[in-house]
Amino acid sequence: MAKFISFLLFSTILCSFLISSMYARNIPYNSSITYLNDLTYNQTRRVCDKSRFAKLGLDMNDFTYCNKSLPYVVRVKDLIDRMTLSEKARQIGDTAYGVARIGLPKYEWWSEALHGISNVGQSNSLASFFDHIVPGATSFPTVITTAASFNESLWKAIGQAVSTEARAMFNLGHAGLTFWSPNINVVRDPRWGRALETPGEDPFVVGKYASNYVRGLQDVEGTETKYATDLNSRPLKVAACCKHYAAYDVDNWLGVDRYHFDARVTEQDMMETFLKPFEMCVKEGDVTSVMCSYNKINGIPACADPKLLKGKIRGDWDLHGYIVSDCDSIDVMLNDQKWLRDSPEDAVAQGLKAGLDLDCGSYYTNYAGNAVTQGKVKESEIDESLTNLYFVLMRLGFFDGSPKFEKLGKEQICSEENIELATQAAREGIVLLKNEDQVLPLTSKKVKTLAVVGPHANATKAMVGNYAGIPCKFITPIHGLSLYTKVDYQAGCGEVLCKNESLIFPAMRAAKKADATIIVVGLDLDVEAESLDREKLTLPGYQTQLINQVASVSKGPVILVILSAGGVDVTFAKKNHKIKGIIWAGYPGEEGGRAIADVVFGGHNPGGKLPLTWFENSYVDMLPMTSMPLRPIDNLGYPGRTYKFYNGSTVYPFGYGLSYTNFTYSLSSAHQQVHVKLNKFQHCRDLNYTAGTHMPSCPAVLIDDLECGDDLNVEFSIEVENIGNRDGSDVVMVYWVPPEDIAEAPLKQLVGFKKVFVKIGEKKKVDFVLNACKNLGLVNYRAYNLLASGGHNFVIGDGKVSFPVQVKIHH
Ligand SMILES: *[C@@H]1O[C@H](CO)[C@@H](O)[C@H](O)[C@H]1NC(C)=O
Ligand SMILES: *[C@@H]1O[C@H](CO)[C@@H](O)[C@H](O)[C@H]1NC(C)=O
Ligand SMILES: *[C@@H]1O[C@H](CO)[C@@H](O)[C@H](O)[C@H]1NC(C)=O
Ligand SMILES: *[C@@H]1O[C@H](CO)[C@@H](O)[C@H](O)[C@H]1NC(C)=O
Ligand SMILES: *[C@@H]1O[C@H](CO)[C@@H](O)[C@H](O)[C@H]1NC(C)=O
Ligand SMILES: *[C@@H]1O[C@H](CO)[C@@H](O)[C@H](O)[C@H]1NC(C)=O
Ligand SMILES: *[C@@H]1O[C@H](CO)[C@@H](O)[C@H](O)[C@H]1NC(C)=O
């Protein structure tokens, strides 16, 4: 969503010229429309308010859409039926202009809340913004860090805290109610610049993150989906949006940019990887919006593909909400992709017909009316879009108010509780990668002086990454560490790019004197960002030299702390015995320094796990970022992607992370067999086996053919014992390994994870209930989702505990 930003810079100036420029472009414009922006100043902030209507010279009773005793479907229809064609067109852009003569105010659909309320987005007084009234909002860790906690309740709790701050800001006239977050694209390639915004490389983890965060943002207690009779009327705290649909994960790599990139993907990868998190977000999260991406997929712009939008999201997955374009996707379609040599009206018609309800941009508002009068699209397509949009606003209380949230105000923003939650998230997301000789945690008794060096030692903004707002405050690493002991700070490098070595010597001097040395290095938005992919996986500039030189002279143990989203090839540090500890802190949010210090000095026992494979730098020389397949391509020599398909060596694998204590697992019960009895309408399906292996007589069955009841469950418990000398948390990860020798199968797939806190010497039983249909689906190359017969395996964590499950398919 950066394309729009250049436009934003002058958009406030542009506003006053909009109307004249519309004339210039020959757009039907009804001069009787005046735009209402009164809600900003309205105490109740609701449309259907008698006194508000009276001020407009209207009687609210004349407007059925404001009659609370009628169902939304009647009210929404009434509202839409009152509008002229050009009035309708003016409501389907991110800035919806409202219709004064019927009491409908302006609304800005675009706000962001990826990891806290952000001021990225449309710069008008209806979107989210900060000023002297609301100077900042809690800035949680970036998503990649929070993902590393593998704690589903935490993901949801953050969504709840963010939506509380959002409601408070809305009440204060400082935010909208619709937030275009989270970003749930899978990190298919380690070079992707937007890894920081996402929950990592595993579609299952990404989908779980999405559904939890969305529920945290959206759900109103007591009206969650399980209680709702009509999901189209279920109340919403705020509306979330899963983006960017789909196969979007190239931003700008060696000149290939997202506006021109055509992602060539197989149906197998679509189903198994690219669509999976979106399906979970819609079905499990009941999200109210999905955003389509800029890129083309197999030649078709994502926002113009009726199969992907109307067919999948609205049809197969039954979205209760609206589909929005990235900003400004229609312009991209027209001017970058030159899709079908369209006119603006053609492009708008294609979007509407594909099921794209809302245009982030001004193509719909400017051209949708013409597209209808030129016969390119039915007016009823616009009605359908408006229906989807107004249902969401009804559910948000935009028309009737939300008494439950109206009391929220300044006290809820940057509350102590939320800042504490941000700290907890950072602590839980930090991953301990190396702890030679158990040097960590340090103690302030032994470490009287601590040298803290490196370009991130005094990090502030870097800790909140992108899509951040203005944080309540920052606790930098040096600040956090100085709460434990005396700190001697030397930058070592002027900035992350570290273009010269002039500051290395002072850092070495500090390390020579101190009892211990912390080197805080890594990446920032100058290296990995929206519209900026990486070219290599090593540390930038002279950072490696800084680390080696400081380590070589340091008096005490050296601990390396890395701030980054994507993996960094730190093999040199892993092998260096002077460097006793390596900690990955992601981009840990506004309280990052406190969390890092708590881990270093043992105030918190780390339990985070890597949500991404840390590849060796040589990986990126083996395949271009633009090659989309997840599976290895043997004839081109391309290795597989992600832990599911890459079998080579890594710096640190997906799921890796140490603790200051040790855990052991034992399997306390397991169901060993799954029987599938086929009736005469169900048939065996073929699966590709590698040559020379014996294929079972009934290799597989189509999952859609099965009744997926409890009889196809695989149930087991893992007992986790803390055998070390510190309390701590562990993430129990369950991988499914498909039967051997199936040609197209992933090496393994995470199918369950649970985080548990276990005290010293204690045991905790963790129960898992998996289902063969839901968790053991194998997508073959023809994109059938199959259950394979034969010996499946379940592997817990790094593999010390595993057990087989036989799937038997018979008539
Ligand atoms: C609102 O709708 C109800 C149900 O149809 C109707 O009885 C009532 O008169 C309506 N109220 C107004 C103010 O029109
Ligand atoms: C997971 O997060 C929840 C919610 O913040 C927290 O209460 C719980 O302690 C966390 N679980 C573990 C094992 O750390
Ligand atoms: C750390 O950074 C902050 C903000 O950029 C700055 O004000 C402060 O002086 C820095 N601290 C040190 C010790 O350099
Ligand atoms: C080296 O980097 C420092 C800090 O960024 C900068 O102040 C200095 O001008 C640079 N020196 C040279 C020779 O580029
Ligand atoms: C790893 O995958 C590559 C690419 O498919 C393959 O050629 C190689 O034999 C595999 N190696 C192992 C050890 O399985
Ligand atoms: C699967 O087997 C079919 C038929 O032998 C073959 O054409 C196809 O290439 C195989 N696909 C894979 C992914 O091995
Ligand atoms: C944990 O286990 C490792 C490897 O067996 C051992 O080296 C280490 O001392 C143990 N740590 C604790 C805290 O028990």
PDB file of N, CA, C and O and ligand atoms in Angstrom, residues 149-158 421 424-425 428 604 728-730 754-758 764, ligand 2:
ATOM      1  N   SER A 149       5.959 -16.073  19.427  1.00  0.00           N
ATOM      2  CA  SER A 149       5.484 -16.533  20.739  1.00  0.00           C
ATOM      3  C   SER A 149       4.697 -17.828  20.607  1.00  0.00           C
ATOM      4  O   SER A 149       4.548 -18.572  21.563  1.00  0.00           O
ATOM      5  N   PHE A 150       4.149 -18.079  19.436  1.00  0.00           N
ATOM      6  CA  PHE A 150       3.293 -19.253  19.210  1.00  0.00           C
ATOM      7  C   PHE A 150       2.219 -19.366  20.290  1.00  0.00           C
ATOM      8  O   PHE A 150       1.848 -20.461  20.693  1.00  0.00           O
ATOM      9  N   ASN A 151       1.738 -18.218  20.738  1.00  0.00           N
ATOM     10  CA  ASN A 151       0.727 -18.201  21.799  1.00  0.00           C
ATOM     11  C   ASN A 151      -0.570 -17.622  21.234  1.00  0.00           C
ATOM     12  O   ASN A 151      -0.706 -16.409  21.071  1.00  0.00           O
ATOM     13  N   GLU A 152      -1.522 -18.515  20.950  1.00  0.00           N
ATOM     14  CA  GLU A 152      -2.764 -18.072  20.315  1.00  0.00           C
ATOM     15  C   GLU A 152      -3.551 -17.084  21.181  1.00  0.00           C
ATOM     16  O   GLU A 152      -4.163 -16.147  20.665  1.00  0.00           O
ATOM     17  N   SER A 153      -3.560 -17.309  22.494  1.00  0.00           N
ATOM     18  CA  SER A 153      -4.313 -16.371  23.351  1.00  0.00           C
ATOM     19  C   SER A 153      -3.688 -14.993  23.336  1.00  0.00           C
ATOM     20  O   SER A 153      -4.380 -13.980  23.432  1.00  0.00           O
ATOM     21  N   LEU A 154      -2.370 -14.953  23.236  1.00  0.00           N
ATOM     22  CA  LEU A 154      -1.695 -13.656  23.173  1.00  0.00           C
ATOM     23  C   LEU A 154      -2.059 -12.926  21.884  1.00  0.00           C
ATOM     24  O   LEU A 154      -2.335 -11.720  21.893  1.00  0.00           O
ATOM     25  N   TRP A 155      -2.091 -13.661  20.782  1.00  0.00           N
ATOM     26  CA  TRP A 155      -2.438 -13.035  19.493  1.00  0.00           C
ATOM     27  C   TRP A 155      -3.826 -12.405  19.583  1.00  0.00           C
ATOM     28  O   TRP A 155      -4.057 -11.304  19.085  1.00  0.00           O
ATOM     29  N   LYS A 156      -4.735 -13.119  20.224  1.00  0.00           N
ATOM     30  CA  LYS A 156      -6.090 -12.605  20.354  1.00  0.00           C
ATOM     31  C   LYS A 156      -6.132 -11.420  21.336  1.00  0.00           C
ATOM     32  O   LYS A 156      -6.784 -10.414  21.074  1.00  0.00           O
ATOM     33  N   ALA A 157      -5.395 -11.558  22.429  1.00  0.00           N
ATOM     34  CA  ALA A 157      -5.387 -10.485  23.437  1.00  0.00           C
ATOM     35  C   ALA A 157      -4.861  -9.180  22.846  1.00  0.00           C
ATOM     36  O   ALA A 157      -5.352  -8.093  23.169  1.00  0.00           O
ATOM     37  N   ILE A 158      -3.881  -9.272  21.963  1.00  0.00           N
ATOM     38  CA  ILE A 158      -3.363  -8.053  21.334  1.00  0.00           C
ATOM     39  C   ILE A 158      -4.438  -7.443  20.439  1.00  0.00           C
ATOM     40  O   ILE A 158      -4.662  -6.228  20.459  1.00  0.00           O
ATOM     41  N   LEU A 421       1.121  -5.472  28.103  1.00  0.00           N
ATOM     42  CA  LEU A 421       0.865  -6.528  27.117  1.00  0.00           C
ATOM     43  C   LEU A 421       1.877  -6.458  25.964  1.00  0.00           C
ATOM     44  O   LEU A 421       2.350  -7.486  25.475  1.00  0.00           O
ATOM     45  N   GLN A 424       4.995  -7.959  27.319  1.00  0.00           N
ATOM     46  CA  GLN A 424       4.847  -9.426  27.393  1.00  0.00           C
ATOM     47  C   GLN A 424       5.004 -10.048  26.007  1.00  0.00           C
ATOM     48  O   GLN A 424       5.682 -11.070  25.838  1.00  0.00           O
ATOM     49  N   ALA A 425       4.387  -9.415  25.010  1.00  0.00           N
ATOM     50  CA  ALA A 425       4.470  -9.949  23.644  1.00  0.00           C
ATOM     51  C   ALA A 425       5.917  -9.965  23.169  1.00  0.00           C
ATOM     52  O   ALA A 425       6.369 -10.921  22.536  1.00  0.00           O
ATOM     53  N   GLU A 428       7.781 -12.749  24.974  1.00  0.00           N
ATOM     54  CA  GLU A 428       7.390 -14.078  24.480  1.00  0.00           C
ATOM     55  C   GLU A 428       7.863 -14.336  23.061  1.00  0.00           C
ATOM     56  O   GLU A 428       7.974 -15.473  22.636  1.00  0.00           O
ATOM     57  N   HIS A 604      13.080 -12.840  32.408  1.00  0.00           N
ATOM     58  CA  HIS A 604      12.155 -13.668  31.630  1.00  0.00           C
ATOM     59  C   HIS A 604      12.945 -14.803  31.011  1.00  0.00           C
ATOM     60  O   HIS A 604      14.015 -14.590  30.443  1.00  0.00           O
ATOM     61  N   GLY A 728       9.609 -22.120  33.142  1.00  0.00           N
ATOM     62  CA  GLY A 728       9.668 -21.634  31.755  1.00  0.00           C
ATOM     63  C   GLY A 728       8.500 -22.103  30.919  1.00  0.00           C
ATOM     64  O   GLY A 728       7.709 -22.952  31.333  1.00  0.00           O
ATOM     65  N   SER A 729       8.418 -21.512  29.724  1.00  0.00           N
ATOM     66  CA  SER A 729       7.359 -21.875  28.789  1.00  0.00           C
ATOM     67  C   SER A 729       7.944 -22.629  27.617  1.00  0.00           C
ATOM     68  O   SER A 729       9.059 -22.348  27.175  1.00  0.00           O
ATOM     69  N   ASP A 730       7.159 -23.552  27.118  1.00  0.00           N
ATOM     70  CA  ASP A 730       7.587 -24.326  25.958  1.00  0.00           C
ATOM     71  C   ASP A 730       6.457 -24.357  24.938  1.00  0.00           C
ATOM     72  O   ASP A 730       5.285 -24.350  25.315  1.00  0.00           O
ATOM     73  N   LYS A 754       0.939 -25.866  20.890  1.00  0.00           N
ATOM     74  CA  LYS A 754       0.366 -25.291  22.110  1.00  0.00           C
ATOM     75  C   LYS A 754       1.491 -24.814  22.996  1.00  0.00           C
ATOM     76  O   LYS A 754       2.492 -25.511  23.168  1.00  0.00           O
ATOM     77  N   LYS A 755       1.285 -23.661  23.580  1.00  0.00           N
ATOM     78  CA  LYS A 755       2.306 -23.118  24.464  1.00  0.00           C
ATOM     79  C   LYS A 755       1.903 -23.379  25.908  1.00  0.00           C
ATOM     80  O   LYS A 755       0.763 -23.121  26.286  1.00  0.00           O
ATOM     81  N   VAL A 756       2.849 -23.897  26.682  1.00  0.00           N
ATOM     82  CA  VAL A 756       2.554 -24.184  28.098  1.00  0.00           C
ATOM     83  C   VAL A 756       3.642 -23.641  29.004  1.00  0.00           C
ATOM     84  O   VAL A 756       4.824 -23.648  28.659  1.00  0.00           O
ATOM     85  N   PHE A 757       3.211 -23.223  30.156  1.00  0.00           N
ATOM     86  CA  PHE A 757       4.148 -22.782  31.181  1.00  0.00           C
ATOM     87  C   PHE A 757       4.318 -23.940  32.161  1.00  0.00           C
ATOM     88  O   PHE A 757       3.344 -24.497  32.649  1.00  0.00           O
ATOM     89  N   VAL A 758       5.573 -24.324  32.412  1.00  0.00           N
ATOM     90  CA  VAL A 758       5.825 -25.455  33.321  1.00  0.00           C
ATOM     91  C   VAL A 758       6.864 -25.041  34.362  1.00  0.00           C
ATOM     92  O   VAL A 758       7.945 -24.566  34.020  1.00  0.00           O
ATOM     93  N   LYS A 764       3.364 -31.219  32.699  1.00  0.00           N
ATOM     94  CA  LYS A 764       2.046 -30.771  32.225  1.00  0.00           C
ATOM     95  C   LYS A 764       1.616 -31.609  31.042  1.00  0.00           C
ATOM     96  O   LYS A 764       2.402 -31.880  30.156  1.00  0.00           O
TER      97      LYS A 764
HETATM   98  C1  LIG B   2      -0.161 -16.731  26.440  1.00  0.00           C
HETATM   99  O1  LIG B   2      -0.758 -15.457  26.400  1.00  0.00           O
HETATM  100  C2  LIG B   2      -1.753 -15.282  27.386  1.00  0.00           C
HETATM  101  C3  LIG B   2      -2.503 -13.990  27.065  1.00  0.00           C
HETATM  102  O2  LIG B   2      -1.690 -12.892  27.111  1.00  0.00           O
HETATM  103  C4  LIG B   2      -1.086 -15.314  28.732  1.00  0.00           C
HETATM  104  O3  LIG B   2      -2.045 -15.142  29.739  1.00  0.00           O
HETATM  105  C5  LIG B   2      -0.391 -16.658  28.917  1.00  0.00           C
HETATM  106  O4  LIG B   2       0.343 -16.662  30.105  1.00  0.00           O
HETATM  107  C6  LIG B   2       0.548 -16.951  27.768  1.00  0.00           C
HETATM  108  N1  LIG B   2       0.950 -18.348  27.852  1.00  0.00           N
HETATM  109  C7  LIG B   2       2.187 -18.731  28.097  1.00  0.00           C
HETATM  110  C8  LIG B   2       2.403 -20.189  28.230  1.00  0.00           C
HETATM  111  O5  LIG B   2       3.112 -17.958  28.229  1.00  0.00           O
END
